Short mmCIF file of C-alpha atoms in Angstrom, two decimals:
data_model
loop_
_atom_site.label_atom_id
_atom_site.label_comp_id
_atom_site.label_asym_id
_atom_site.label_seq_id
_atom_site.Cartn_x
_atom_site.Cartn_y
_atom_site.Cartn_z
CA MET F 152 29.33 -63.68 142.58
CA LYS F 153 27.22 -60.80 143.84
CA LEU F 154 27.04 -57.78 141.53
CA ARG F 155 25.97 -54.41 142.94
CA ILE F 156 25.47 -51.23 140.98
CA MET F 157 25.09 -47.72 142.29
CA SER F 158 22.10 -46.49 140.33
CA PHE F 159 19.15 -44.18 140.63
CA ARG F 160 17.42 -47.04 142.46
CA GLY F 161 20.11 -47.08 145.13
CA ASP F 162 21.90 -50.41 145.58
CA HIS F 163 20.90 -52.42 142.54
CA ASN F 164 22.11 -55.98 143.07
CA CYS F 165 21.86 -59.62 142.03
CA ASP F 166 23.78 -62.87 142.09
CA CYS F 167 25.31 -64.02 138.83
CA ALA F 168 27.32 -66.96 137.57
CA GLU F 169 31.05 -66.36 137.07
CA GLN F 170 30.81 -66.31 133.29
CA VAL F 171 27.99 -63.78 133.36
CA SER F 172 29.77 -61.66 135.98
CA GLU F 173 32.90 -61.53 133.85
CA ALA F 174 30.91 -60.47 130.78
CA VAL F 175 29.08 -57.78 132.77
CA PHE F 176 32.36 -56.60 134.34
CA ASN F 177 34.08 -56.29 130.97
CA LYS F 178 31.12 -54.53 129.50
CA MET F 179 30.60 -52.01 132.30
CA THR F 180 34.22 -51.10 132.80
CA GLY F 181 34.54 -50.56 129.07
CA LYS F 182 37.00 -53.37 128.45
CA SER F 183 34.71 -54.89 125.87
CA THR F 184 32.58 -53.08 123.35
CA ALA F 185 30.99 -56.21 121.89
CA ALA F 186 27.34 -56.95 122.59
CA LEU F 187 26.60 -59.39 125.36
CA PRO F 188 26.14 -62.88 123.83
CA GLN F 189 22.52 -63.92 123.59
CA ASP F 190 22.99 -67.03 125.74
CA LEU F 191 24.55 -64.91 128.49
CA LYS F 192 21.94 -62.20 128.16
CA THR F 193 19.22 -64.63 129.14
CA LYS F 194 21.16 -65.47 132.26
CA VAL F 195 21.37 -61.85 133.40
CA PRO F 196 18.71 -61.41 136.08
CA ASP F 197 15.68 -59.28 135.31
CA THR F 198 16.80 -56.49 137.60
CA PHE F 199 19.87 -56.02 135.43
CA GLN F 200 18.02 -55.81 132.16
CA GLU F 201 18.13 -52.04 132.23
CA LEU F 202 21.90 -52.27 131.87
CA GLU F 203 21.23 -52.90 128.22
CA ALA F 204 19.88 -49.37 127.97
CA LEU F 205 23.04 -48.06 129.62
CA TRP F 206 25.15 -49.95 127.15
CA ARG F 207 23.14 -48.75 124.21
CA GLU F 208 23.51 -45.15 125.38
CA GLY F 209 27.24 -45.66 125.88
CA LYS F 210 27.05 -44.86 129.58
CA LEU F 211 29.99 -47.04 130.47
CA GLY F 212 33.27 -46.38 132.22
CA TYR F 213 32.19 -47.80 135.59
CA MET F 214 34.71 -48.36 138.36
CA ALA F 215 34.54 -51.71 140.14
CA PHE F 216 35.42 -52.49 143.76
CA ASP F 217 35.53 -55.88 145.43
CA GLU F 218 34.15 -56.84 148.85
CA LYS F 219 37.32 -55.50 150.51
CA ASP F 220 36.87 -52.06 148.90
CA VAL F 221 39.78 -52.67 146.57
CA MET F 222 39.51 -51.33 143.04
CA VAL F 223 39.28 -54.18 140.53
CA LYS F 224 40.93 -53.44 137.21
CA GLU F 225 40.98 -56.99 135.87
CA PHE F 226 38.26 -59.52 136.53
CA ARG F 227 39.09 -61.79 139.45
CA PRO F 228 36.91 -64.91 139.75
CA GLU F 229 37.82 -65.37 143.41
CA ALA F 230 36.08 -62.14 144.40
CA THR F 231 32.72 -62.72 146.06
CA GLU F 232 31.27 -59.31 145.36
CA LEU F 233 31.70 -56.56 142.79
CA LEU F 234 30.42 -53.04 143.42
CA PHE F 235 30.11 -50.87 140.32
CA SER F 236 30.36 -47.10 140.61
CA PRO F 237 29.16 -44.99 137.64
CA LYS F 238 31.22 -42.53 135.65
CA ILE F 239 32.47 -39.46 137.53
CA ILE F 240 33.07 -35.83 136.59
CA GLY F 241 34.35 -32.72 138.33
CA GLY F 242 31.57 -30.67 139.94
CA MET G 42 -29.98 10.43 101.83
CA PRO G 43 -28.08 10.01 105.07
CA PHE G 44 -24.86 8.07 105.05
CA LYS G 45 -25.09 4.84 107.12
CA ILE G 46 -22.35 3.49 109.30
CA GLY G 47 -23.70 0.42 111.06
CA PRO G 48 -26.90 1.50 112.81
CA ILE G 49 -25.93 5.20 112.77
CA ASN G 50 -27.21 7.55 110.05
CA LEU G 51 -25.00 10.54 109.37
CA GLY G 52 -26.40 13.65 107.80
CA ILE G 53 -24.15 15.96 105.78
CA LYS G 54 -24.81 19.67 105.64
CA LEU G 55 -22.82 21.81 103.24
CA THR G 56 -22.76 25.62 103.48
CA ARG G 57 -21.27 28.08 101.02
CA LEU G 58 -21.82 31.64 102.24
CA PRO G 59 -20.54 34.89 100.70
CA GLN G 60 -18.84 37.10 103.27
CA ASN G 61 -17.68 40.70 103.23
CA TRP G 62 -15.14 41.89 100.67
CA GLY G 63 -15.76 39.01 98.28
CA GLU G 64 -14.77 36.29 100.76
CA LEU G 65 -16.54 32.93 100.83
CA LEU G 66 -17.17 30.72 103.86
CA PHE G 67 -17.21 26.97 103.26
CA LYS G 68 -18.61 24.77 106.01
CA ILE G 69 -19.15 21.01 106.32
CA ARG G 70 -21.21 19.68 109.18
CA ILE G 71 -21.65 15.96 109.73
CA PHE G 72 -24.29 15.18 112.32
CA PRO G 73 -25.88 11.96 113.56
CA ASP G 74 -29.63 11.38 113.15
CA ALA G 75 -30.10 11.34 116.92
CA LYS G 76 -28.57 13.14 119.85
CA LYS G 77 -28.44 9.91 121.84
CA TYR G 78 -28.65 6.23 120.95
CA THR G 79 -29.74 3.41 123.19
CA SER G 80 -28.97 -0.26 122.75
CA ILE G 81 -28.52 -3.46 124.64
CA ASP G 82 -24.97 -3.69 125.91
CA LEU G 83 -23.87 -6.89 124.26
CA ASP G 84 -20.86 -7.26 126.50
CA LYS G 85 -23.23 -7.90 129.40
CA ILE G 86 -25.44 -10.32 127.55
CA ASN G 87 -24.95 -13.25 129.91
CA LEU G 88 -24.85 -11.25 133.10
CA GLU G 89 -27.76 -8.90 132.75
CA GLU G 90 -29.31 -7.23 129.82
CA ALA G 91 -28.31 -3.69 130.39
CA VAL G 92 -29.44 -0.81 128.21
CA SER G 93 -26.63 1.56 127.42
CA THR G 94 -26.77 5.06 125.99
CA PHE G 95 -24.25 6.43 123.53
CA GLU G 96 -23.59 9.78 121.94
CA VAL G 97 -21.99 10.61 118.62
CA ALA G 98 -20.52 14.08 118.54
CA PRO G 99 -21.25 16.14 115.39
CA ILE G 100 -18.24 17.19 113.33
CA GLU G 101 -17.88 20.64 111.84
CA TYR G 102 -15.12 22.04 109.62
CA SER G 103 -15.09 25.47 108.00
CA GLU G 104 -12.70 27.54 105.91
CA ARG G 105 -12.80 31.12 104.61
CA THR G 106 -11.29 31.99 101.23
CA LEU G 107 -9.29 35.08 100.37
CA SER G 108 -11.17 37.97 98.80
CA TYR G 109 -11.97 37.59 95.13
CA GLY G 110 -10.14 35.41 92.59
CA ASN G 111 -12.01 32.21 93.56
CA THR G 112 -12.21 29.70 90.76
CA ALA G 113 -14.21 26.47 90.55
CA ILE G 114 -11.00 24.40 90.79
CA LYS G 115 -9.90 26.28 93.89
CA GLU G 116 -13.31 25.74 95.45
CA MET G 117 -13.31 22.00 94.74
CA THR G 118 -9.82 21.69 96.21
CA LEU G 119 -11.02 23.44 99.35
CA TRP G 120 -14.12 21.22 99.59
CA ARG G 121 -11.91 18.17 99.14
CA CYS G 122 -9.58 19.23 102.00
CA LEU G 123 -12.49 19.91 104.32
CA ALA G 124 -14.26 16.65 103.36
CA ASN G 125 -11.10 14.64 103.95
CA SER G 126 -10.73 15.81 107.54
CA ALA G 127 -14.46 15.78 108.30
CA SER G 128 -15.05 12.23 107.01
CA SER G 129 -12.21 10.62 108.95
CA ASP G 130 -13.17 12.50 112.14
CA ALA G 131 -16.83 11.51 111.78
CA VAL G 132 -15.94 7.81 111.35
CA ARG G 133 -13.66 8.00 114.38
CA ALA G 134 -16.50 9.54 116.40
CA VAL G 135 -18.77 6.63 115.48
CA GLU G 136 -16.01 4.12 116.14
CA ARG G 137 -15.78 5.30 119.75
CA ILE G 138 -19.18 3.75 120.45
CA GLN G 139 -18.53 0.67 122.55
CA PHE G 140 -20.38 -1.84 120.38
CA PHE G 141 -19.16 -0.51 117.03
CA HIS G 142 -16.71 -3.40 116.63
CA GLN G 143 -19.67 -5.81 116.40
CA PHE G 144 -20.62 -4.43 113.00
CA ARG G 145 -17.28 -5.47 111.58
CA LEU G 146 -16.89 -2.31 109.54
CA ASP G 147 -13.57 -1.35 108.09
CA ILE G 148 -12.69 2.14 109.31
CA LYS G 149 -10.73 3.01 106.19
CA THR G 150 -13.54 1.86 103.87
CA ALA G 151 -16.11 3.81 105.88
CA SER G 152 -13.93 6.97 105.74
CA TYR G 153 -13.52 6.72 101.97
CA GLY G 154 -17.25 6.04 101.57
CA LEU G 155 -18.16 9.12 103.55
CA LEU G 156 -15.60 11.23 101.67
CA GLY G 157 -17.09 10.09 98.35
CA GLU G 158 -20.60 10.88 99.56
CA ILE G 159 -19.57 14.41 100.61
CA MET G 160 -17.91 15.11 97.26
CA ARG G 161 -20.96 13.72 95.42
CA MET G 162 -23.16 16.13 97.37
CA VAL G 163 -20.76 19.03 96.64
CA SER G 164 -21.04 18.29 92.90
CA ALA G 165 -24.82 17.89 93.05
CA GLY G 166 -25.22 20.94 95.28
CA SER G 167 -27.49 19.00 97.64
CA THR G 168 -27.46 18.91 101.43
CA ASP G 169 -29.08 16.96 104.25
CA ASP G 170 -31.23 18.90 106.59
CA PHE G 171 -33.33 16.58 108.69
CA ALA G 172 -34.38 17.07 112.27
CA GLN G 173 -32.34 15.22 114.83
CA LEU G 174 -34.16 12.84 117.16
CA ASP G 175 -33.52 13.27 120.84
CA ILE G 176 -33.07 9.55 121.39
CA LYS G 177 -33.06 6.56 119.06
CA ASP G 178 -33.24 2.90 119.99
CA ILE G 179 -30.90 0.83 117.81
CA SER G 180 -31.38 -2.45 119.64
CA GLU G 181 -33.22 -4.08 116.76
CA THR G 182 -30.30 -3.51 114.45
CA THR G 183 -28.10 -5.39 116.84
CA VAL G 184 -30.34 -8.43 117.37
CA GLU G 185 -28.54 -10.50 114.79
CA GLU G 186 -25.16 -9.39 116.03
CA ARG G 187 -26.34 -10.17 119.53
CA ALA G 188 -27.08 -13.77 118.58
CA ILE G 189 -23.69 -14.12 116.92
CA VAL G 190 -21.90 -12.71 119.96
CA ALA G 191 -23.92 -14.93 122.32
CA GLU G 192 -22.95 -18.01 120.31
CA ARG G 193 -19.32 -16.89 120.24
CA LEU G 194 -19.34 -16.36 124.00
CA ARG G 195 -20.95 -19.75 124.57
CA LEU G 196 -18.29 -21.47 122.46
CA GLU G 197 -15.51 -19.55 124.20
CA ARG G 198 -16.90 -20.49 127.60
CA MET G 199 -17.17 -24.15 126.63
CA ALA G 200 -13.60 -24.10 125.35
CA ALA G 201 -12.44 -22.47 128.60
CA LEU G 202 -14.25 -25.10 130.68
CA ALA G 203 -12.74 -27.92 128.62
CA HIS G 204 -9.31 -26.32 129.01
CA GLU G 205 -9.78 -26.03 132.79
CA GLU G 206 -10.86 -29.66 133.02
CA GLU G 207 -7.80 -30.74 131.01
CA GLU G 208 -5.51 -28.66 133.24
CA ARG G 209 -7.07 -30.17 136.38
CA ARG G 210 -6.60 -33.67 135.00
CA ARG G 211 -2.97 -32.97 134.11
CA LEU G 212 -2.29 -31.49 137.54
CA GLN G 213 -3.73 -34.56 139.26
CA LEU G 214 -1.63 -36.81 137.06
CA TYR G 215 1.47 -34.72 137.76
CA GLN G 216 0.85 -34.77 141.53
CA LYS G 217 0.36 -38.53 141.44
CA GLU G 218 3.60 -38.96 139.49
CA GLN G 219 5.47 -36.65 141.86
CA ALA G 220 4.22 -38.63 144.87
CA LEU G 221 5.44 -41.85 143.24
CA VAL G 222 8.80 -40.29 142.36
CA ALA G 223 9.22 -38.99 145.93
CA LYS G 224 8.45 -42.45 147.33
CA PHE G 225 10.85 -44.04 144.83
CA ARG G 226 13.60 -41.54 145.70
CA LYS G 227 13.13 -42.07 149.42
CA GLN G 228 13.42 -45.83 148.94
CA ALA G 229 16.53 -45.38 146.76
CA GLU G 230 18.13 -43.15 149.42
CA LEU G 231 17.45 -45.69 152.16
CA THR G 232 18.98 -48.44 150.03
CA SER G 233 22.06 -46.41 149.21
CA PHE G 234 22.40 -45.35 152.85
CA ALA G 235 22.39 -49.03 153.88
CA LEU G 236 25.04 -49.80 151.25
CA LEU G 237 27.25 -46.93 152.45
CA PHE G 238 27.08 -47.95 156.11
CA SER G 239 27.74 -51.59 155.24
CA ARG G 240 31.02 -50.46 153.67
CA LEU G 241 32.25 -48.23 156.51
CA ASN G 242 34.44 -49.56 159.32
CA VAL G 243 33.63 -48.99 162.99
CA ASP G 244 35.62 -45.73 163.30
CA GLU G 245 34.21 -44.32 160.10
CA ARG G 246 30.65 -45.11 161.19
CA ALA G 247 31.21 -43.40 164.52
CA GLU G 248 32.63 -40.35 162.80
CA ALA G 249 29.77 -40.30 160.29
CA GLU G 250 27.20 -40.48 163.07
CA SER G 251 28.82 -37.96 165.38
CA ARG G 252 30.35 -35.42 162.98
CA LYS G 253 28.47 -36.10 159.73
CA GLN G 254 31.73 -36.66 157.88
CA VAL G 255 34.23 -39.38 157.04
CA THR G 256 37.98 -38.88 156.99
CA VAL G 257 40.13 -40.87 154.58
CA ARG G 258 43.90 -40.91 155.06
CA THR G 259 45.98 -41.34 151.92
CA PRO G 260 49.70 -42.20 151.89
CA THR G 261 50.66 -39.47 149.41
CA HIS G 262 48.09 -36.65 149.49
CA GLY G 263 47.26 -36.20 153.16
CA ASP G 264 43.81 -36.56 154.70
CA PHE G 265 40.51 -35.97 152.96
CA VAL G 266 37.38 -35.04 154.87
CA ILE G 267 34.20 -36.07 153.09
CA PRO G 268 30.92 -34.54 154.29
CA MET G 269 27.95 -36.88 154.77
CA GLY G 270 25.90 -34.92 152.29
CA HIS G 271 26.38 -32.43 149.51
CA GLY G 272 29.53 -30.34 149.69
CA HIS G 273 33.21 -30.18 148.90
CA VAL G 274 35.81 -32.68 150.05
CA HIS G 275 38.51 -30.89 152.09
CA GLN G 276 42.13 -31.87 151.71
CA VAL G 277 44.16 -31.57 154.93
CA VAL G 278 47.95 -31.68 154.78
CA GLU G 279 50.02 -31.27 157.94
CA ASN G 280 47.05 -30.00 159.88
CA ARG G 281 46.24 -27.37 157.28
CA CYS G 282 43.27 -27.37 154.94
CA VAL G 283 44.98 -26.81 151.60
CA ALA G 284 42.18 -27.25 149.09
CA SER G 285 38.68 -28.44 148.52
CA TYR G 286 37.40 -30.66 145.72
CA CYS G 287 34.08 -31.20 144.03
CA LEU G 288 33.37 -34.54 142.41
CA MET G 289 30.07 -36.04 141.30
CA PHE G 290 28.48 -38.67 139.14
CA GLU G 291 27.81 -37.85 135.53
CA ASP G 292 24.28 -39.11 136.13
CA GLY G 293 22.70 -36.69 138.62
CA SER G 294 19.83 -39.03 139.54
CA ILE G 295 22.00 -41.31 141.67
CA PRO G 296 21.39 -40.92 145.45
CA ILE G 297 23.79 -38.79 147.46
CA TYR G 298 24.97 -41.66 149.71
CA ASP G 299 26.26 -43.51 146.64
CA THR G 300 28.24 -40.38 145.74
CA ILE G 301 29.76 -40.32 149.24
CA LEU G 302 30.66 -44.00 149.02
CA MET G 303 32.23 -43.46 145.60
CA LYS G 304 34.42 -40.65 147.00
CA ILE G 305 35.53 -42.78 149.92
CA LEU G 306 36.35 -45.81 147.77
CA LEU G 307 38.14 -43.75 145.15
CA LEU G 308 40.26 -41.90 147.73
CA LYS G 309 41.18 -45.18 149.40
CA ASN G 310 42.21 -46.76 146.10
CA ASP G 311 43.27 -44.04 143.70
CA PRO G 312 43.60 -40.54 145.24
CA GLN G 313 45.48 -39.33 142.18
CA LYS G 314 42.47 -40.12 139.98
CA PHE G 315 40.22 -38.33 142.47
CA ILE G 316 42.39 -35.19 142.38
CA SER G 317 42.78 -35.21 138.61
CA THR G 318 39.06 -35.67 137.97
CA ALA G 319 37.58 -33.37 140.62
CA ASN G 320 37.40 -29.61 140.32
CA LYS G 321 39.81 -28.02 142.76
CA PHE G 322 38.96 -24.92 144.77
CA PRO G 323 41.69 -23.07 146.66
CA VAL G 324 41.11 -22.23 150.30
CA THR G 325 40.87 -18.45 150.46
CA PHE G 326 40.11 -18.14 154.19
CA PRO G 327 40.86 -20.32 157.26
CA THR G 328 38.44 -23.24 157.33
CA SER G 329 37.58 -25.18 160.42
CA VAL G 330 38.00 -28.87 159.60
CA HIS G 331 37.96 -31.68 162.10
CA VAL G 332 40.15 -34.66 161.26
CA ARG G 333 39.48 -37.91 163.07
CA TRP G 334 43.11 -38.58 164.04
CA THR G 335 44.13 -35.12 165.17
CA ARG G 336 40.80 -34.02 166.69
CA GLY G 337 42.02 -30.48 166.18
CA VAL G 338 40.56 -27.43 164.59
CA LEU G 339 42.63 -26.11 161.74
#
């Protein structure tokens, strides 16, 4: 599954295994507050390592959209792509 | 014995003269030992050695008593009053010399010293009466001070040069960092722009290219016109612009095209969340908004 994150780098993306994608999804959308298991952490690609900093700082509450632009509230393994959008506020 | 303040010698002349009808005239005159002084101007030490000339104005105070009835106590009180004013004025006159600060003399201490000297002379009944020189060179007195000032200036200049060098180095570093940041931001914008356009359908892309906006139709809240840049999202209901909304990422470093994509996706999926999160601004004057389906001006 392809994971994409809107970040200060622009489109920040990588391909992850289903198990890893689910863990990342739960973490980023705030469904899980537990730390990412060590065995999964090693499987997270290097480009996603900075997510750890986001988690540590509590910058969660991402919205996720699948490849058809549909908001994903529960992890769906059949999705081929997940786009994460950071937390929003009124301007 | 003249009273010394730095390189200046001050002479004190006391006069007590009987006047008509039993009156007495008391006079204190404080005068420098020369009419003019010359010295090297230490402020110009590293530019050119310039000889400067200074003058110290003499100070004179006098008072006349009432006729008769003068006692010793009354006289001493009068001398004391005159000495007080004369000593502080004389020290101020010396202080006005440009290089006086180099001698590091305390004005208050010098004033009290001169006052004490005057009162000592009143008690002793002595007075200074030496001939004033026309001009006196005091450069020698300032040689030591000159060396101290030169060293101080040298150290200050070295510190200033080191500071300038440090500032230049910091500026170069800052400019290099800014260039890197600008390059990084440009790359991030290009990436986010590509992501946005990959998510737009054919009609939306055409609208974005031609009108620099994207219109999203929602089933319950009307149409929303999102500008392809910074700016409010306009809500259009039944061909009327009813409100505008401002929504952004909490993290301000994310490129603008990601913000636009977020607005589009959120409006397509959850317009109620968009409206409840964004700040709403009422439309106070008719706004011209082009909606893709109506192609009309509201």
